[in-house]
Short mmCIF file of N, CA and C in Angstrom, two decimals:
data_model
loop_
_atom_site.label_atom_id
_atom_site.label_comp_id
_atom_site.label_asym_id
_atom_site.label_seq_id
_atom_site.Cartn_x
_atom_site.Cartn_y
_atom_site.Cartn_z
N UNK A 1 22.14 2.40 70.38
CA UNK A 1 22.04 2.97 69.05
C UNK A 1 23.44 3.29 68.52
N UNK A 2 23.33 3.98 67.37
CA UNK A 2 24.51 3.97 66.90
C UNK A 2 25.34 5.37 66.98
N UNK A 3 26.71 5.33 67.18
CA UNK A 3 27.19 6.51 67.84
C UNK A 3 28.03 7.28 66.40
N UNK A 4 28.51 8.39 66.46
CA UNK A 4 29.54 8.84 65.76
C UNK A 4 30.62 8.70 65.30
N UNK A 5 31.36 8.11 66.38
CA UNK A 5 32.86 7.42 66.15
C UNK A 5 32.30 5.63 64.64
N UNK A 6 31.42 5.05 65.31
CA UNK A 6 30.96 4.21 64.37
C UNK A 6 30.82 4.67 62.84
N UNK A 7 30.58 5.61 62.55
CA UNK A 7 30.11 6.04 61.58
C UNK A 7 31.34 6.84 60.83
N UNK A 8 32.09 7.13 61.76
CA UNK A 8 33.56 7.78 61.06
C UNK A 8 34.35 6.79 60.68
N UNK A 9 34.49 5.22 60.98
CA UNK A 9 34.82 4.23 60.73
C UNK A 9 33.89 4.31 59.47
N UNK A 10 33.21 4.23 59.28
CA UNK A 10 32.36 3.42 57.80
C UNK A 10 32.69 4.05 56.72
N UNK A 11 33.22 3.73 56.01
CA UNK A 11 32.87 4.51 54.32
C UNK A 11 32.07 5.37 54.11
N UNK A 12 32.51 6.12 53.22
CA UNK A 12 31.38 7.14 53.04
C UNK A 12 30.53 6.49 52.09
N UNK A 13 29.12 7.34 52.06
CA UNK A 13 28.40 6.40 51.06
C UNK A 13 28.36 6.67 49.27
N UNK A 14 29.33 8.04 49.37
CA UNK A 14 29.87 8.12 47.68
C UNK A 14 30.82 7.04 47.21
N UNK A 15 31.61 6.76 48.30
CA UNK A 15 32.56 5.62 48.28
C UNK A 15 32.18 4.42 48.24
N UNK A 16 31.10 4.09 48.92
CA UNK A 16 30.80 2.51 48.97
C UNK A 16 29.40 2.26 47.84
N UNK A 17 29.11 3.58 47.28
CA UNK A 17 28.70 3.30 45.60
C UNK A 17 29.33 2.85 44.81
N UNK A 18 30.39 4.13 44.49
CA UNK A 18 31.55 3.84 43.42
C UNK A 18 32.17 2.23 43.58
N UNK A 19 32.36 2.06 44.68
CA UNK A 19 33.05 0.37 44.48
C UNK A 19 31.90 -0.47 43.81
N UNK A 20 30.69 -0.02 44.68
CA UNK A 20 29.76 -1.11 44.51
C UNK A 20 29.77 -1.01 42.75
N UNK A 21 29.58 0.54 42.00
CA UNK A 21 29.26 0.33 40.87
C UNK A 21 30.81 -0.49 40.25
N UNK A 22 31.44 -0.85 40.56
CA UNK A 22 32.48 -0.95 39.79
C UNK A 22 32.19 -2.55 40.30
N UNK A 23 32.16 -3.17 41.06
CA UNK A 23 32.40 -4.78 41.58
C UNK A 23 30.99 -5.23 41.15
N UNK A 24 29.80 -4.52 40.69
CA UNK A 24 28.48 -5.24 40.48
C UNK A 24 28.51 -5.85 39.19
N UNK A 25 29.02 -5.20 38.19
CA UNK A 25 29.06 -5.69 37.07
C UNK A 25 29.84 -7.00 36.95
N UNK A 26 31.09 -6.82 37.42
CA UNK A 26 31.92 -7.99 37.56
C UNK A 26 31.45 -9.24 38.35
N UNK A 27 30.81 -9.50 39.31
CA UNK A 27 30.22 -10.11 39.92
C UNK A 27 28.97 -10.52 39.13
N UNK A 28 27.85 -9.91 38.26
CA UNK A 28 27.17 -10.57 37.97
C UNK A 28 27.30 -11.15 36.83
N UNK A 29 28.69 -10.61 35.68
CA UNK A 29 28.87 -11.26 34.83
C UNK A 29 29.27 -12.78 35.08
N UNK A 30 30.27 -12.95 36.49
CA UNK A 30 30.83 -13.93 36.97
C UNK A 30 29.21 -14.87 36.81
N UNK A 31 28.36 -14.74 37.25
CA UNK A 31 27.14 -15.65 37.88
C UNK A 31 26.77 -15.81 36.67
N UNK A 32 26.32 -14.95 35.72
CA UNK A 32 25.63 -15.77 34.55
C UNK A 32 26.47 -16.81 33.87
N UNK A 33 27.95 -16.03 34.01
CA UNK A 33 28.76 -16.99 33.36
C UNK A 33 28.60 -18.53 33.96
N UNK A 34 28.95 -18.59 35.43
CA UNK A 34 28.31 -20.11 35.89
C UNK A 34 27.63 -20.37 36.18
N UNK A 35 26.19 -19.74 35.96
CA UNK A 35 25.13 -20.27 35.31
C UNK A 35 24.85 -20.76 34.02
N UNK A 36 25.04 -20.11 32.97
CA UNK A 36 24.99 -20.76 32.03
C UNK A 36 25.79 -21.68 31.25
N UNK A 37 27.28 -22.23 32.11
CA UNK A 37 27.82 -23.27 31.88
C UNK A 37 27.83 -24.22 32.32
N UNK A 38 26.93 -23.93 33.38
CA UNK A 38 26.19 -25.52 34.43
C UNK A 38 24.94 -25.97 33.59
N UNK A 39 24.58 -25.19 32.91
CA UNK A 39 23.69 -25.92 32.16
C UNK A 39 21.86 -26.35 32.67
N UNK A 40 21.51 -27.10 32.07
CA UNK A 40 20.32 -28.01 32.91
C UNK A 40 20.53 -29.18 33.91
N UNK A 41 21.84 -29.80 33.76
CA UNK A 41 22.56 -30.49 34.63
C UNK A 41 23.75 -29.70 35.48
N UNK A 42 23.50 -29.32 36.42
CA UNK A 42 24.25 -28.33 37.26
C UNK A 42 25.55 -29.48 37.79
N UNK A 43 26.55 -29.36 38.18
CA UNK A 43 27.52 -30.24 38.97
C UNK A 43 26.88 -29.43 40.46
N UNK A 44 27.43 -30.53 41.32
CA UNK A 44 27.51 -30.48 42.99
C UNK A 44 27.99 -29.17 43.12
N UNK A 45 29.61 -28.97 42.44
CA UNK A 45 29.94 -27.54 42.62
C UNK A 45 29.12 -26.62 42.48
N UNK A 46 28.56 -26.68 41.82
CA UNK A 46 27.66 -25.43 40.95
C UNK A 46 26.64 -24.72 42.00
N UNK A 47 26.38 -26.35 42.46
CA UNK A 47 25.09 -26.42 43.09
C UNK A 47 25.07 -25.63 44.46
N UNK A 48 26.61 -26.22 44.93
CA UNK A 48 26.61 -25.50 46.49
C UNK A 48 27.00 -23.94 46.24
N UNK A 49 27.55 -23.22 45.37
CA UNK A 49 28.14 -22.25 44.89
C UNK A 49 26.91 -21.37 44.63
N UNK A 50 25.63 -21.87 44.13
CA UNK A 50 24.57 -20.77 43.59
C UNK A 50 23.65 -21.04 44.76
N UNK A 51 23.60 -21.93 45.77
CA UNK A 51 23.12 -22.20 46.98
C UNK A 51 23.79 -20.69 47.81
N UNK A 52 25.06 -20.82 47.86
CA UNK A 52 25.97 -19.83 48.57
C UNK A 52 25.12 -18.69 48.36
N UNK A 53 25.49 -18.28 46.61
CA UNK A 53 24.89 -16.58 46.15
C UNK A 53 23.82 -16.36 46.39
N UNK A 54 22.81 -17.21 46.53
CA UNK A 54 21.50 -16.87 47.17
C UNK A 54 21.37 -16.91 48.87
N UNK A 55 21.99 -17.35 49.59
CA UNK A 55 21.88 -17.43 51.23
C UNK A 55 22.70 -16.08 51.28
N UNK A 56 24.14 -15.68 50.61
CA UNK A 56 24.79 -14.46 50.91
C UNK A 56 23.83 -13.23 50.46
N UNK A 57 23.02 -13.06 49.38
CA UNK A 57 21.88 -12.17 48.93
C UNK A 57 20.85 -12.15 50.08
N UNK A 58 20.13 -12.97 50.64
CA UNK A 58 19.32 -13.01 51.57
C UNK A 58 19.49 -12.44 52.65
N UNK A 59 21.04 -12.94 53.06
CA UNK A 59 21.31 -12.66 54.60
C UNK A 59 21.62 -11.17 53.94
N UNK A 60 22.53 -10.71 53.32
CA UNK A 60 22.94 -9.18 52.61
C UNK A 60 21.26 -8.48 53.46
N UNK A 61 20.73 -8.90 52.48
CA UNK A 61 19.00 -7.92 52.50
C UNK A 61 18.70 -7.82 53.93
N UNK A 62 18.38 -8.62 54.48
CA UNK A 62 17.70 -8.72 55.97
C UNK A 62 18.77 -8.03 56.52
N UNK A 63 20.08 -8.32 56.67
CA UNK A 63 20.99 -6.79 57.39
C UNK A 63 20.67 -5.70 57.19
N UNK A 64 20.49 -5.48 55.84
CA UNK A 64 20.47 -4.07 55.28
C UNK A 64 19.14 -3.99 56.05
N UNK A 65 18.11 -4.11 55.80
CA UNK A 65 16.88 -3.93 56.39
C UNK A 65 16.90 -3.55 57.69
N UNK A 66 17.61 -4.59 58.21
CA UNK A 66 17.99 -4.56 59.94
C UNK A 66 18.33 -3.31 60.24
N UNK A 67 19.47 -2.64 59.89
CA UNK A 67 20.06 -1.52 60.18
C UNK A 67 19.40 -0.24 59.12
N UNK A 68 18.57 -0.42 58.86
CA UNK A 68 17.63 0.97 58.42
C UNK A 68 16.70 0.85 59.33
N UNK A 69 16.00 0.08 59.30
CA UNK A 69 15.19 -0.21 60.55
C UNK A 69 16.11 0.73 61.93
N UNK A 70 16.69 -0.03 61.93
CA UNK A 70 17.98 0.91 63.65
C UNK A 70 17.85 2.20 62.96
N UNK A 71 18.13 2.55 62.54
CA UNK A 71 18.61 4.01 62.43
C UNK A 71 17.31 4.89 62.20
N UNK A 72 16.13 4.12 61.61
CA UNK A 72 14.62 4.94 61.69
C UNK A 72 14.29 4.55 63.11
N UNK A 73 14.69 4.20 63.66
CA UNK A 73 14.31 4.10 65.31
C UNK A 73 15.03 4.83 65.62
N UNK A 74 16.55 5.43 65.83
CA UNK A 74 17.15 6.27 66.28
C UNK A 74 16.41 7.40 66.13
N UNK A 75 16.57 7.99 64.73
CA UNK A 75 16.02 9.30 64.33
C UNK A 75 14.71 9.34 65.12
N UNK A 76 13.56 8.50 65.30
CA UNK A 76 12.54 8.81 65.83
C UNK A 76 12.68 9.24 67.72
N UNK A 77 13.54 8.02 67.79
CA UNK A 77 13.97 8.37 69.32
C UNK A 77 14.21 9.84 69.57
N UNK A 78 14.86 10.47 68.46
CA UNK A 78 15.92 11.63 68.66
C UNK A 78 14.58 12.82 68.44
N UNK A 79 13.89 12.47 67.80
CA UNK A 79 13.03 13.84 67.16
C UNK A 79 11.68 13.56 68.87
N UNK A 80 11.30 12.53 68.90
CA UNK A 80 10.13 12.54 70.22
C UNK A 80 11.07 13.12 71.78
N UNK A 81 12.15 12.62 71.72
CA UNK A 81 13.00 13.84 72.48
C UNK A 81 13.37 14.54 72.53
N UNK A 82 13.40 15.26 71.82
CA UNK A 82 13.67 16.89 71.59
C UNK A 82 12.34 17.62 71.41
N UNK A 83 11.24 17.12 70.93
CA UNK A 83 9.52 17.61 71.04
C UNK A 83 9.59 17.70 72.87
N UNK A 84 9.47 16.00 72.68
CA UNK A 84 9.62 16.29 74.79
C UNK A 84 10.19 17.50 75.36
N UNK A 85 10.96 17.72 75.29
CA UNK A 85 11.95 18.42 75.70
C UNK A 85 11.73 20.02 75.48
N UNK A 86 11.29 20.12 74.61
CA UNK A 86 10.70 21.48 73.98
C UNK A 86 9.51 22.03 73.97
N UNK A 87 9.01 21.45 74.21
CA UNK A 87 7.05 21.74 74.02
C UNK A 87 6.30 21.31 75.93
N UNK A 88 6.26 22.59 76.42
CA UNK A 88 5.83 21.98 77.92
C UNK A 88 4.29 21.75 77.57
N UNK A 89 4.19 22.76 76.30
CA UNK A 89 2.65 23.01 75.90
C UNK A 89 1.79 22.09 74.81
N UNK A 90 0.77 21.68 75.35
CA UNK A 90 0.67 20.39 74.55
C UNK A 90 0.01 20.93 72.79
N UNK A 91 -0.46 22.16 73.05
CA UNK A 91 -0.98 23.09 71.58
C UNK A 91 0.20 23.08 70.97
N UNK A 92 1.27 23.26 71.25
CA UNK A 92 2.71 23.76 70.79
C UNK A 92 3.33 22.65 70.15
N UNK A 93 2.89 21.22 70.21
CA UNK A 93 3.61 19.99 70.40
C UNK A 93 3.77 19.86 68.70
N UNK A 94 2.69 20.17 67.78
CA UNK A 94 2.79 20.00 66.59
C UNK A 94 3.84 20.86 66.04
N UNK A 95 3.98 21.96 66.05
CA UNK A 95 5.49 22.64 65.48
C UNK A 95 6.60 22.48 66.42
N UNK A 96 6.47 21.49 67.56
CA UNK A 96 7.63 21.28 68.08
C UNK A 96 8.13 20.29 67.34
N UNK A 97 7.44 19.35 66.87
CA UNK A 97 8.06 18.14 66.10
C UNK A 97 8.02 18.66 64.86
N UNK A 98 7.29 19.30 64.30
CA UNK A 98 7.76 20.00 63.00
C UNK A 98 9.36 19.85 63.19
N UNK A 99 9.63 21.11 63.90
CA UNK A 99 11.00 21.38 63.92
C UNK A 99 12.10 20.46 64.19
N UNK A 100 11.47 19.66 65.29
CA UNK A 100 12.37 18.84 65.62
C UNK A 100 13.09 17.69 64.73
N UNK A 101 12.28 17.23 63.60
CA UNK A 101 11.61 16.28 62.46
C UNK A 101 12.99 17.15 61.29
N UNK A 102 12.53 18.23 61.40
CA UNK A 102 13.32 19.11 60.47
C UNK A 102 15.11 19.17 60.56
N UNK A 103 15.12 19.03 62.11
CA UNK A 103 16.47 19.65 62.31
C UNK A 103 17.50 17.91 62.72
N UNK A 104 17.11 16.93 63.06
CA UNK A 104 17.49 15.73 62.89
C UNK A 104 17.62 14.91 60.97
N UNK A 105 16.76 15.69 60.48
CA UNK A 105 16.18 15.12 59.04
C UNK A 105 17.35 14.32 58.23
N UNK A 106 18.54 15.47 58.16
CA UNK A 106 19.70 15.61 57.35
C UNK A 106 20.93 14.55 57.46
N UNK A 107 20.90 14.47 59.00
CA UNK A 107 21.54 13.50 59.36
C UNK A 107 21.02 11.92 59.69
N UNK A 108 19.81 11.75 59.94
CA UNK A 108 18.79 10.80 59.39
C UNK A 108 19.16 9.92 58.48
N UNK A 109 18.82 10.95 57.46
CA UNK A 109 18.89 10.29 56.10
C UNK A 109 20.19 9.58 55.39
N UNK A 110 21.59 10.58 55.60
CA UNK A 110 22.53 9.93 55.47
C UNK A 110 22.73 8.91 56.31
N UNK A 111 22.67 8.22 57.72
CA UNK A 111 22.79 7.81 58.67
C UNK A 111 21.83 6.16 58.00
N UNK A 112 20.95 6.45 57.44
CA UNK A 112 20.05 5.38 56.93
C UNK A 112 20.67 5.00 56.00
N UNK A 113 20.77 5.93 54.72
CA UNK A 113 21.91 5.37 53.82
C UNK A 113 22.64 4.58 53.80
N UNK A 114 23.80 5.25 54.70
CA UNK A 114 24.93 4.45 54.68
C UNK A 114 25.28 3.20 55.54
N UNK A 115 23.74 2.88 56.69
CA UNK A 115 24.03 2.06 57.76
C UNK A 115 23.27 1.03 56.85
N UNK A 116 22.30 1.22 55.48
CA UNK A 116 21.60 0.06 54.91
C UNK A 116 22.70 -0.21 53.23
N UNK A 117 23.59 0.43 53.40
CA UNK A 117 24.69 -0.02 52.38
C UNK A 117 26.01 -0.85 52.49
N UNK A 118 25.66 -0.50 54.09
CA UNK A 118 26.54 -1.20 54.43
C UNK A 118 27.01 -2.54 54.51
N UNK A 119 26.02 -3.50 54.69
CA UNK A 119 25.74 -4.90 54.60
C UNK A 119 25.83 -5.23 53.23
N UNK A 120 25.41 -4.56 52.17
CA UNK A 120 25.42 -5.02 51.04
C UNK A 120 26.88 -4.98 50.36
N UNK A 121 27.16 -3.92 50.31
CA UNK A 121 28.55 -3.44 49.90
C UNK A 121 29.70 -4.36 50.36
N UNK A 122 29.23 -5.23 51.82
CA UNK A 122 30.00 -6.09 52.64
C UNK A 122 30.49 -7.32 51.45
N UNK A 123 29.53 -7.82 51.33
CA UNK A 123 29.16 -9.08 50.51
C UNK A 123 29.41 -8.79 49.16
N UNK A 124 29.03 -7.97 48.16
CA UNK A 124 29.22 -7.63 47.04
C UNK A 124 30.95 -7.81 47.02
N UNK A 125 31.36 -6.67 47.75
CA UNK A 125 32.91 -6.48 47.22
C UNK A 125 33.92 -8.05 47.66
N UNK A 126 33.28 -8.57 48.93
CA UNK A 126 33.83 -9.82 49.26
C UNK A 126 33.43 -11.18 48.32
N UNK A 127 32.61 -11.09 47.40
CA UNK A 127 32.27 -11.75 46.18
C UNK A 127 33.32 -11.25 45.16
N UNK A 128 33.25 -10.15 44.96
CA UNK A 128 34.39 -9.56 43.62
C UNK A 128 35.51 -10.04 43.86
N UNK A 129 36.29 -9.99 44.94
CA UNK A 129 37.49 -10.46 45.64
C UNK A 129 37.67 -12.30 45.35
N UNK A 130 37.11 -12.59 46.02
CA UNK A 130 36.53 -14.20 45.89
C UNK A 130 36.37 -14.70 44.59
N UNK A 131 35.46 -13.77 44.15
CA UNK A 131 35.62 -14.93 42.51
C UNK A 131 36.76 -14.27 41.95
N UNK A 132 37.75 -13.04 41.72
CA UNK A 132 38.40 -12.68 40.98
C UNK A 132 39.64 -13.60 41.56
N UNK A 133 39.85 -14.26 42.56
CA UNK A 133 40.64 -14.64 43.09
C UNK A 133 40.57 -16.25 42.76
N UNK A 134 39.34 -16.99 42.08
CA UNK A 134 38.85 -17.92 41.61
C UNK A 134 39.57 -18.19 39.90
N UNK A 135 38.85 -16.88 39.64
CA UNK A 135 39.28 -17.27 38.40
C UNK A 135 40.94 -16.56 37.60
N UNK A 136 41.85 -16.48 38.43
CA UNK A 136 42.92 -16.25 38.79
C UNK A 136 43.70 -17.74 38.98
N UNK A 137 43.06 -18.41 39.32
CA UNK A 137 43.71 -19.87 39.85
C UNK A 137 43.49 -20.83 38.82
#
């Protein structure tokens, strides 16, 4: 699973908004733009290029998915062990996970966040880069 030091490496996830909001626009203006100058007759270029933006969108999603998925398995790991761990009594077991549910929650959630933004944010900003570096040339 995923550790701490990992996560002090990653962006924060106010940070890897703000880019995202700033590189999304630019990026999708880029696509309509060559989309709608390829026309109904697309060139080869075009073709392998909007082939690309859709396999990089796909694979993007299923990461992101991937690693929310991980991290709702962590958190669950973390909360049925600490119930374990706490509750010898099996009457007791329901406000043990109450609590337990409660006191993992916080870090959970950011932890999901930022481990399912991550993949996206990957690709997005490495598109902004890429085409700004395109149409530069």
């Amino acid at each position: 699973m995923t550790n701490q030091l990992d996560r002090k490496k990653n962006k924060s996830i106010s940070l890897q908004s703000a880019e995202l909001a700033e590189a999304v626009p630019q990026v999708l203006s880029n696509r309509i733009a060559q989309i709608a100058s390829a026309g109904l007759q697309p060139s080869m270029e075009d073709i392998v290029e909007l082939n690309r933006m859709w396999s990089e969108k796909m694979l993007a999603t299923v990461a992101s998915w991937s690693e929310i998925n991980n991290e709702c398995l962590c958190y669950q790991e973390k909360v049925m062990e600490a119930t374990a761990k706490s509750s010898s009594n099996p009457w007791l077991m329901p406000q043990a996970f109450l609590v337990s549910s409660m006191m993992f929650a916080p870090s959970a959630v950011m932890g999901i966040l930022g481990r399912g933004l991550e993949p996206v944010h990957k690709v997005v900003i490495a598109n902004a880069e890429r085409l700004a570096g395109e149409a530069k040339s």
